[in-house]
Amino acid sequence: MGHGWAQNRLARTLSKSVRSWYWQLALARPLSRFYDSFSKQTTLGQRGEREAERFFLRQGMWIIDRGYTDKFGEIDLIAVDGDTIVFVEVKTRKTDFAGLPAEAVDERKQAKITRTAQGYLKWHHLTECRIRFDVVSILWNDDAQPPQIDHYASAFEAAGDFQMY
């Protein structure tokens, strides 16, 4: 099976994603925003992930999954940029006192993300697709001000004992 097969598989996945995206845009998004306006339980990390999602949508990327988990770990966002599947780790902090948020994505975290990404690709039969690993660093000092967002495209290569295709 060649590269064309992988692109067709990605196109079918995106087709399902577009339907789910329409559902979220038409109904689920407004309802969740309405609920969030009454709920004080959203954490800084959850707000950061939503802000990163908006950032990617403004960049013209498609979000195909959020909060994907398996036995190896979690990936905050999975997006498509052209013909590349992008696995995104979002780190949000109020201050940079302990270092920049992106610095928290160490080798151990990179290996967990790599293993989780490999599981995602195998599960969805997308092992032939191009991938990259991005990190989004968000500093949100004041809730009234917009956050500072730094996007590190291709922040790291696949790490750990697992070989990516």
PDB file of C-alpha atoms in Angstrom:
ATOM      1  CA  MET A   1       0.000   0.000   0.000  1.00  0.00           C
ATOM      2  CA  GLY A   2       1.488   3.288  -1.076  1.00  0.00           C
ATOM      3  CA  HIS A   3       1.262   6.880  -0.054  1.00  0.00           C
ATOM      4  CA  GLY A   4      -2.015   7.350  -2.006  1.00  0.00           C
ATOM      5  CA  TRP A   5      -3.732   4.817   0.250  1.00  0.00           C
ATOM      6  CA  ALA A   6      -2.724   6.816   3.315  1.00  0.00           C
ATOM      7  CA  GLN A   7      -4.059  10.031   1.788  1.00  0.00           C
ATOM      8  CA  ASN A   8      -7.393   8.331   1.004  1.00  0.00           C
ATOM      9  CA  ARG A   9      -7.578   7.054   4.586  1.00  0.00           C
ATOM     10  CA  LEU A  10      -6.829  10.540   5.882  1.00  0.00           C
ATOM     11  CA  ALA A  11      -9.518  11.977   3.572  1.00  0.00           C
ATOM     12  CA  ARG A  12     -12.109   9.510   4.962  1.00  0.00           C
ATOM     13  CA  THR A  13     -11.084  10.362   8.516  1.00  0.00           C
ATOM     14  CA  LEU A  14     -11.344  14.051   7.699  1.00  0.00           C
ATOM     15  CA  SER A  15     -14.789  13.499   6.178  1.00  0.00           C
ATOM     16  CA  LYS A  16     -15.986  12.043   9.484  1.00  0.00           C
ATOM     17  CA  SER A  17     -14.186  14.858  11.253  1.00  0.00           C
ATOM     18  CA  VAL A  18     -15.962  17.491   9.155  1.00  0.00           C
ATOM     19  CA  ARG A  19     -19.335  16.020  10.098  1.00  0.00           C
ATOM     20  CA  SER A  20     -18.380  16.044  13.770  1.00  0.00           C
ATOM     21  CA  TRP A  21     -16.947  19.533  13.386  1.00  0.00           C
ATOM     22  CA  TYR A  22     -20.249  20.730  11.885  1.00  0.00           C
ATOM     23  CA  TRP A  23     -22.161  19.204  14.788  1.00  0.00           C
ATOM     24  CA  GLN A  24     -19.873  20.969  17.265  1.00  0.00           C
ATOM     25  CA  LEU A  25     -20.117  24.262  15.429  1.00  0.00           C
ATOM     26  CA  ALA A  26     -23.872  24.118  14.981  1.00  0.00           C
ATOM     27  CA  LEU A  27     -24.991  22.821  18.368  1.00  0.00           C
ATOM     28  CA  ALA A  28     -22.422  21.521  20.799  1.00  0.00           C
ATOM     29  CA  ARG A  29     -20.113  24.577  20.873  1.00  0.00           C
ATOM     30  CA  PRO A  30     -22.774  27.139  21.767  1.00  0.00           C
ATOM     31  CA  LEU A  31     -24.216  24.781  24.384  1.00  0.00           C
ATOM     32  CA  SER A  32     -20.809  24.107  25.941  1.00  0.00           C
ATOM     33  CA  ARG A  33     -19.978  27.822  26.022  1.00  0.00           C
ATOM     34  CA  PHE A  34     -23.326  28.490  27.685  1.00  0.00           C
ATOM     35  CA  TYR A  35     -22.604  25.798  30.269  1.00  0.00           C
ATOM     36  CA  ASP A  36     -19.031  27.045  30.783  1.00  0.00           C
ATOM     37  CA  SER A  37     -20.318  30.527  31.549  1.00  0.00           C
ATOM     38  CA  PHE A  38     -22.029  29.074  34.642  1.00  0.00           C
ATOM     39  CA  SER A  39     -19.382  26.545  35.575  1.00  0.00           C
ATOM     40  CA  LYS A  40     -16.386  27.688  37.611  1.00  0.00           C
ATOM     41  CA  GLN A  41     -14.753  24.250  37.355  1.00  0.00           C
ATOM     42  CA  THR A  42     -12.735  24.908  34.192  1.00  0.00           C
ATOM     43  CA  THR A  43      -9.062  24.716  34.989  1.00  0.00           C
ATOM     44  CA  LEU A  44      -6.309  26.895  33.613  1.00  0.00           C
ATOM     45  CA  GLY A  45      -5.125  23.940  31.507  1.00  0.00           C
ATOM     46  CA  GLN A  46      -8.580  23.414  29.975  1.00  0.00           C
ATOM     47  CA  ARG A  47      -8.863  27.100  29.140  1.00  0.00           C
ATOM     48  CA  GLY A  48      -5.388  26.975  27.593  1.00  0.00           C
ATOM     49  CA  GLU A  49      -6.331  23.998  25.426  1.00  0.00           C
ATOM     50  CA  ARG A  50      -9.435  25.811  24.159  1.00  0.00           C
ATOM     51  CA  GLU A  51      -7.312  28.891  23.394  1.00  0.00           C
ATOM     52  CA  ALA A  52      -4.767  26.735  21.522  1.00  0.00           C
ATOM     53  CA  GLU A  53      -7.609  25.163  19.536  1.00  0.00           C
ATOM     54  CA  ARG A  54      -8.863  28.607  18.508  1.00  0.00           C
ATOM     55  CA  PHE A  55      -5.300  29.565  17.565  1.00  0.00           C
ATOM     56  CA  PHE A  56      -4.987  26.538  15.249  1.00  0.00           C
ATOM     57  CA  LEU A  57      -8.394  27.155  13.673  1.00  0.00           C
ATOM     58  CA  ARG A  58      -7.306  30.737  12.864  1.00  0.00           C
ATOM     59  CA  GLN A  59      -4.170  29.250  11.251  1.00  0.00           C
ATOM     60  CA  GLY A  60      -6.380  27.158   8.937  1.00  0.00           C
ATOM     61  CA  MET A  61      -5.736  23.808  10.615  1.00  0.00           C
ATOM     62  CA  TRP A  62      -8.442  21.208  11.302  1.00  0.00           C
ATOM     63  CA  ILE A  63      -8.856  19.826  14.815  1.00  0.00           C
ATOM     64  CA  ILE A  64      -9.738  16.138  14.482  1.00  0.00           C
ATOM     65  CA  ASP A  65      -9.458  15.078  18.124  1.00  0.00           C
ATOM     66  CA  ARG A  66      -8.966  16.596  21.551  1.00  0.00           C
ATOM     67  CA  GLY A  67      -7.998  14.963  24.800  1.00  0.00           C
ATOM     68  CA  TYR A  68      -7.157  11.633  23.145  1.00  0.00           C
ATOM     69  CA  THR A  69      -6.119   9.065  25.749  1.00  0.00           C
ATOM     70  CA  ASP A  70      -4.974   5.476  25.673  1.00  0.00           C
ATOM     71  CA  LYS A  71      -2.988   3.228  27.984  1.00  0.00           C
ATOM     72  CA  PHE A  72       0.235   5.127  27.228  1.00  0.00           C
ATOM     73  CA  GLY A  73      -0.903   8.690  27.893  1.00  0.00           C
ATOM     74  CA  GLU A  74      -2.813  11.684  26.574  1.00  0.00           C
ATOM     75  CA  ILE A  75      -2.491  14.020  23.614  1.00  0.00           C
ATOM     76  CA  ASP A  76      -4.159  17.393  24.098  1.00  0.00           C
ATOM     77  CA  LEU A  77      -4.979  18.153  20.458  1.00  0.00           C
ATOM     78  CA  ILE A  78      -4.683  16.265  17.188  1.00  0.00           C
ATOM     79  CA  ALA A  79      -4.878  18.472  14.124  1.00  0.00           C
ATOM     80  CA  VAL A  80      -4.342  18.280  10.381  1.00  0.00           C
ATOM     81  CA  ASP A  81      -2.111  20.813   8.655  1.00  0.00           C
ATOM     82  CA  GLY A  82      -2.230  20.198   4.909  1.00  0.00           C
ATOM     83  CA  ASP A  83      -1.325  16.507   4.549  1.00  0.00           C
ATOM     84  CA  THR A  84       0.355  16.250   7.964  1.00  0.00           C
ATOM     85  CA  ILE A  85      -1.182  14.965  11.187  1.00  0.00           C
ATOM     86  CA  VAL A  86      -0.064  17.181  14.062  1.00  0.00           C
ATOM     87  CA  PHE A  87       0.060  15.934  17.654  1.00  0.00           C
ATOM     88  CA  VAL A  88      -0.034  18.937  19.987  1.00  0.00           C
ATOM     89  CA  GLU A  89       0.952  19.256  23.632  1.00  0.00           C
ATOM     90  CA  VAL A  90      -0.433  22.406  25.285  1.00  0.00           C
ATOM     91  CA  LYS A  91       1.220  23.817  28.403  1.00  0.00           C
ATOM     92  CA  THR A  92      -0.421  26.742  30.204  1.00  0.00           C
ATOM     93  CA  ARG A  93       0.976  28.692  33.151  1.00  0.00           C
ATOM     94  CA  LYS A  94       0.107  31.907  34.955  1.00  0.00           C
ATOM     95  CA  THR A  95       3.751  32.997  35.241  1.00  0.00           C
ATOM     96  CA  ASP A  96       7.132  32.014  33.881  1.00  0.00           C
ATOM     97  CA  PHE A  97       8.633  32.001  37.395  1.00  0.00           C
ATOM     98  CA  ALA A  98       9.442  28.261  37.172  1.00  0.00           C
ATOM     99  CA  GLY A  99      10.419  28.504  33.489  1.00  0.00           C
ATOM    100  CA  LEU A 100       8.531  28.719  30.242  1.00  0.00           C
ATOM    101  CA  PRO A 101       5.600  26.313  29.905  1.00  0.00           C
ATOM    102  CA  ALA A 102       7.153  24.587  26.873  1.00  0.00           C
ATOM    103  CA  GLU A 103      10.179  23.616  28.972  1.00  0.00           C
ATOM    104  CA  ALA A 104       7.935  21.184  30.876  1.00  0.00           C
ATOM    105  CA  VAL A 105       7.815  18.917  27.805  1.00  0.00           C
ATOM    106  CA  ASP A 106      10.919  16.925  28.700  1.00  0.00           C
ATOM    107  CA  GLU A 107      12.221  13.677  27.165  1.00  0.00           C
ATOM    108  CA  ARG A 108       9.977  11.533  29.352  1.00  0.00           C
ATOM    109  CA  LYS A 109       6.873  13.486  28.283  1.00  0.00           C
ATOM    110  CA  GLN A 110       8.003  13.362  24.637  1.00  0.00           C
ATOM    111  CA  ALA A 111       8.318   9.564  24.834  1.00  0.00           C
ATOM    112  CA  LYS A 112       4.778   9.290  26.291  1.00  0.00           C
ATOM    113  CA  ILE A 113       3.375  11.507  23.541  1.00  0.00           C
ATOM    114  CA  THR A 114       5.229   9.457  20.901  1.00  0.00           C
ATOM    115  CA  ARG A 115       3.835   6.145  22.228  1.00  0.00           C
ATOM    116  CA  THR A 116       0.318   7.605  22.394  1.00  0.00           C
ATOM    117  CA  ALA A 117       0.619   9.005  18.858  1.00  0.00           C
ATOM    118  CA  GLN A 118       1.768   5.639  17.567  1.00  0.00           C
ATOM    119  CA  GLY A 119      -1.280   4.006  19.134  1.00  0.00           C
ATOM    120  CA  TYR A 120      -3.559   6.611  17.552  1.00  0.00           C
ATOM    121  CA  LEU A 121      -2.019   6.095  14.116  1.00  0.00           C
ATOM    122  CA  LYS A 122      -2.311   2.311  14.360  1.00  0.00           C
ATOM    123  CA  TRP A 123      -5.885   2.402  15.649  1.00  0.00           C
ATOM    124  CA  HIS A 124      -7.007   4.687  12.804  1.00  0.00           C
ATOM    125  CA  HIS A 125      -4.865   2.937  10.137  1.00  0.00           C
ATOM    126  CA  LEU A 126      -2.900   6.124   9.439  1.00  0.00           C
ATOM    127  CA  THR A 127       0.641   4.809   9.882  1.00  0.00           C
ATOM    128  CA  GLU A 128       1.595   5.902   6.352  1.00  0.00           C
ATOM    129  CA  CYS A 129       0.740   9.581   6.955  1.00  0.00           C
ATOM    130  CA  ARG A 130       3.194  12.369   7.673  1.00  0.00           C
ATOM    131  CA  ILE A 131       3.244  13.477  11.285  1.00  0.00           C
ATOM    132  CA  ARG A 132       4.820  16.120  13.456  1.00  0.00           C
ATOM    133  CA  PHE A 133       4.861  16.984  17.133  1.00  0.00           C
ATOM    134  CA  ASP A 134       4.078  20.579  18.156  1.00  0.00           C
ATOM    135  CA  VAL A 135       4.109  22.301  21.526  1.00  0.00           C
ATOM    136  CA  VAL A 136       1.969  25.311  22.386  1.00  0.00           C
ATOM    137  CA  SER A 137       3.158  27.420  25.306  1.00  0.00           C
ATOM    138  CA  ILE A 138       0.574  29.739  26.868  1.00  0.00           C
ATOM    139  CA  LEU A 139       1.272  32.391  29.505  1.00  0.00           C
ATOM    140  CA  TRP A 140      -1.964  33.735  30.953  1.00  0.00           C
ATOM    141  CA  ASN A 141      -0.981  36.291  33.600  1.00  0.00           C
ATOM    142  CA  ASP A 142      -4.302  38.070  33.888  1.00  0.00           C
ATOM    143  CA  ASP A 143      -7.693  36.561  33.073  1.00  0.00           C
ATOM    144  CA  ALA A 144      -8.857  39.934  31.708  1.00  0.00           C
ATOM    145  CA  GLN A 145      -5.993  40.130  29.184  1.00  0.00           C
ATOM    146  CA  PRO A 146      -5.484  37.865  26.172  1.00  0.00           C
ATOM    147  CA  PRO A 147      -2.857  35.175  26.757  1.00  0.00           C
ATOM    148  CA  GLN A 148       0.611  35.089  25.209  1.00  0.00           C
ATOM    149  CA  ILE A 149       0.673  32.100  22.846  1.00  0.00           C
ATOM    150  CA  ASP A 150       3.910  30.640  21.470  1.00  0.00           C
ATOM    151  CA  HIS A 151       3.601  27.843  18.919  1.00  0.00           C
ATOM    152  CA  TYR A 152       6.622  25.570  18.408  1.00  0.00           C
ATOM    153  CA  ALA A 153       6.017  23.639  15.185  1.00  0.00           C
ATOM    154  CA  SER A 154       8.054  20.421  14.931  1.00  0.00           C
ATOM    155  CA  ALA A 155       9.099  20.932  18.551  1.00  0.00           C
ATOM    156  CA  PHE A 156      10.577  17.439  18.833  1.00  0.00           C
ATOM    157  CA  GLU A 157      11.160  14.247  16.881  1.00  0.00           C
ATOM    158  CA  ALA A 158       9.605  10.929  17.837  1.00  0.00           C
ATOM    159  CA  ALA A 159      11.241   9.917  21.131  1.00  0.00           C
ATOM    160  CA  GLY A 160      11.564   6.764  23.184  1.00  0.00           C
ATOM    161  CA  ASP A 161      11.852   3.082  22.363  1.00  0.00           C
ATOM    162  CA  PHE A 162       9.135   3.125  19.688  1.00  0.00           C
ATOM    163  CA  GLN A 163       9.987   3.598  16.031  1.00  0.00           C
ATOM    164  CA  MET A 164       7.596   5.779  14.037  1.00  0.00           C
ATOM    165  CA  TYR A 165       6.871   4.893  10.425  1.00  0.00           C
TER     166      TYR A 165
END
